[in-house]
Coordinates of C-alpha atoms in Angstrom, one line a residue:
M1 CA 0.0 0.0 0.0
Y2 CA 3.0 2.3 0.4
Y3 CA 3.5 2.5 -3.4
F4 CA -0.1 3.7 -3.8
F5 CA 0.7 6.7 -1.6
C6 CA 4.0 7.4 -3.4
S7 CA 2.5 7.1 -6.9
V8 CA -0.2 9.6 -5.9
K9 CA 2.5 12.0 -4.6
G10 CA 4.7 11.5 -7.7
T11 CA 7.8 10.6 -5.6
E12 CA 10.2 7.7 -6.3
Y13 CA 9.3 4.4 -4.8
T14 CA 9.9 0.6 -5.1
N15 CA 6.8 -1.2 -6.3
Y16 CA 5.6 -4.6 -5.1
K17 CA 7.9 -6.4 -7.7
G18 CA 11.0 -4.7 -6.4
V19 CA 11.3 -2.4 -9.4
V20 CA 12.3 1.2 -8.6
V21 CA 9.8 3.6 -10.2
P22 CA 11.4 7.0 -10.8
A23 CA 9.8 10.3 -9.5
K24 CA 7.3 12.0 -11.8
S25 CA 8.4 15.1 -13.6
M26 CA 6.8 17.5 -16.0
G27 CA 6.8 16.4 -19.6
T28 CA 8.1 18.0 -22.8
A29 CA 6.7 21.0 -24.5
C30 CA 4.1 20.7 -27.3
N31 CA 4.4 22.4 -30.7
C32 CA 0.8 23.4 -31.1
K33 CA -0.7 26.7 -32.3
L34 CA -1.8 27.6 -28.7
K35 CA 1.9 27.7 -27.6
C36 CA 0.8 26.2 -24.3
F37 CA 4.2 26.0 -22.6
K38 CA 5.5 29.4 -24.0
N39 CA 2.5 31.4 -22.6
I40 CA 3.0 30.0 -19.1
S41 CA 6.3 30.8 -17.2
D42 CA 8.4 28.0 -15.6
N43 CA 7.4 29.1 -12.1
Q44 CA 3.7 29.0 -13.0
Q45 CA 4.2 25.5 -14.6
M46 CA 5.8 24.2 -11.4
E47 CA 3.1 25.8 -9.3
A48 CA 0.4 24.0 -11.3
Y49 CA 2.4 20.8 -11.1
T50 CA 3.0 20.9 -7.4
K51 CA -0.7 21.9 -6.7
F52 CA -1.8 18.7 -8.5
Y53 CA 0.6 16.4 -6.7
N54 CA 0.0 17.9 -3.3
L55 CA -3.5 16.6 -3.3
S56 CA -3.6 13.7 -0.9
T57 CA -5.6 11.0 -2.7
K58 CA -6.1 9.8 -6.3
D59 CA -9.8 10.5 -6.0
E60 CA -9.0 14.2 -5.2
Q61 CA -6.6 14.3 -8.1
D62 CA -9.2 12.9 -10.5
L63 CA -11.9 15.3 -9.3
Y64 CA -9.4 18.2 -9.8
L65 CA -8.6 17.0 -13.3
Q66 CA -12.3 16.6 -14.1
G67 CA -12.8 20.2 -13.1
L68 CA -10.2 21.2 -15.7
I69 CA -11.8 19.3 -18.5
H70 CA -14.8 20.8 -20.3
F71 CA -16.8 18.8 -22.8
K72 CA -19.4 19.8 -25.4
P73 CA -21.3 17.7 -27.9
V74 CA -20.1 17.6 -31.5
Q75 CA -21.6 20.5 -33.4
Q76 CA -21.6 19.2 -36.9
R77 CA -21.2 15.7 -38.4
R78 CA -20.5 14.4 -41.8
S79 CA -22.5 11.6 -43.2
L80 CA -20.7 8.4 -42.8
A81 CA -21.3 4.8 -43.6
Q82 CA -23.4 2.9 -41.1
S83 CA -20.6 0.6 -40.2
R84 CA -18.5 3.5 -38.8
E85 CA -21.3 5.1 -36.8
E86 CA -20.4 3.1 -33.6
Y87 CA -16.9 4.6 -33.7
V88 CA -18.0 8.3 -34.0
R89 CA -17.1 10.6 -31.1
N90 CA -20.0 12.1 -29.2
S91 CA -18.1 14.9 -27.4
T92 CA -15.3 17.3 -27.9
F93 CA -13.0 17.9 -24.9
I94 CA -11.4 21.2 -24.0
Y95 CA -8.5 21.3 -21.5
Y96 CA -7.5 24.0 -19.0
I97 CA -4.7 24.7 -16.6
I98 CA -5.2 27.0 -13.6
V99 CA -2.5 29.6 -13.4
D100 CA -2.9 32.6 -11.0
S101 CA -6.5 31.7 -10.4
Q102 CA -7.3 31.9 -14.1
R103 CA -8.1 29.1 -16.5
N104 CA -5.8 28.9 -19.5
K105 CA -6.8 26.8 -22.4
V106 CA -4.2 24.2 -23.4
C107 CA -4.0 21.3 -25.9
K108 CA -4.4 17.7 -24.8
K109 CA -0.6 16.9 -25.0
A110 CA 0.2 19.9 -22.8
F111 CA -2.5 18.9 -20.3
L112 CA -1.0 15.4 -20.1
N113 CA 2.5 16.8 -19.8
F114 CA 1.7 19.4 -17.2
H115 CA 0.3 16.8 -14.9
F116 CA 2.4 13.8 -16.1
L117 CA -0.7 11.8 -16.9
S118 CA -1.1 8.7 -19.0
N119 CA -3.5 8.8 -21.9
K120 CA -5.4 5.9 -20.3
R121 CA -6.1 7.8 -17.1
L122 CA -7.3 10.8 -19.1
Q123 CA -9.6 8.5 -21.2
R124 CA -11.2 7.1 -18.1
L125 CA -11.9 10.6 -16.8
Q126 CA -13.4 11.6 -20.2
Q127 CA -15.7 8.6 -20.2
L128 CA -17.0 9.5 -16.7
L129 CA -17.4 13.2 -17.4
P130 CA -20.5 13.1 -19.7
S131 CA -22.4 10.8 -17.4
G132 CA -21.6 13.1 -14.4
T133 CA -20.2 10.3 -12.2
T134 CA -17.2 10.9 -9.9
P135 CA -14.2 8.7 -10.3
K136 CA -13.4 6.2 -7.6
D137 CA -10.1 4.7 -6.8
K138 CA -10.6 0.9 -7.0
R139 CA -6.9 -0.1 -6.5
G140 CA -6.5 -2.8 -3.9
K141 CA -10.2 -3.2 -3.2
Q142 CA -10.7 -6.5 -5.0
V143 CA -10.9 -9.8 -3.1
S144 CA -8.2 -12.2 -3.8
A145 CA -9.2 -15.3 -5.8
N146 CA -7.5 -17.6 -3.3
T147 CA -9.3 -16.2 -0.3
I148 CA -11.5 -18.6 1.6
L149 CA -14.5 -16.8 3.2
A150 CA -14.9 -16.9 6.9
T151 CA -18.2 -18.8 6.7
E152 CA -16.5 -21.5 4.6
K153 CA -13.7 -21.8 7.1
I154 CA -16.2 -22.3 9.9
R155 CA -18.0 -25.0 7.9
I156 CA -14.8 -26.8 7.2
H157 CA -13.8 -26.7 10.9
E158 CA -17.3 -27.9 12.0
H159 CA -17.0 -30.7 9.4
T160 CA -13.6 -32.0 10.5
T161 CA -14.1 -31.6 14.3
P162 CA -16.1 -34.8 14.9
L163 CA -13.8 -37.0 12.8
D164 CA -11.6 -39.5 14.6
H165 CA -8.0 -38.3 14.9
I166 CA -5.0 -40.4 15.5
S167 CA -1.6 -39.3 16.6
L168 CA 1.7 -40.3 15.0
P169 CA 4.4 -39.7 17.6
Q170 CA 7.1 -41.4 15.7
F171 CA 6.8 -38.8 12.9
R172 CA 5.7 -35.6 14.5
S173 CA 5.4 -33.9 17.8
D174 CA 2.7 -35.1 20.3
S175 CA 0.5 -32.1 19.6
E176 CA -0.2 -33.0 15.9
N177 CA -3.1 -35.2 15.1
Y178 CA -4.1 -36.8 11.8
V179 CA -7.4 -38.0 10.4
S180 CA -7.7 -41.7 10.6
T181 CA -7.1 -43.7 7.4
K182 CA -10.3 -45.7 8.1
L183 CA -12.4 -42.7 7.1
S184 CA -11.1 -42.7 3.5

């Protein structure tokens, strides 16, 4: 669970496999017509970056990011073949960065690089935004496939308690008992 905390904070950590994950840093500048990185000074960039990574949980970070993303329905469509209709986008997304209490419009690449995000995380937030649902951090909440439920453990214990037990002192200590071979 330590690596969940460090990955949220953007600091260097060793994951559960023993691999050292480097600290997160701001990405490279984009070359778009908005000139996203040129219009914002280095100090303002670092301020926006540290504000994001000072949020304590991934849920807070996701809510913050959703507040910086605006979506609107597609205004005009071209006629397409029916086979491609399922792949058509329904929304256009506009990205902002908060600098000095003002929202500055940036491109998608700059938005990802300012916050050192993956495209997959951004896509998840974009899917949740039109439906109005808040993102939930589900890491580490799943039940292990090998877990035996407590009720099952009690049933097993109740089933094996009345069985005849024999002790094998020549092989094990006196406290260990084994189920009789007559029961098989």
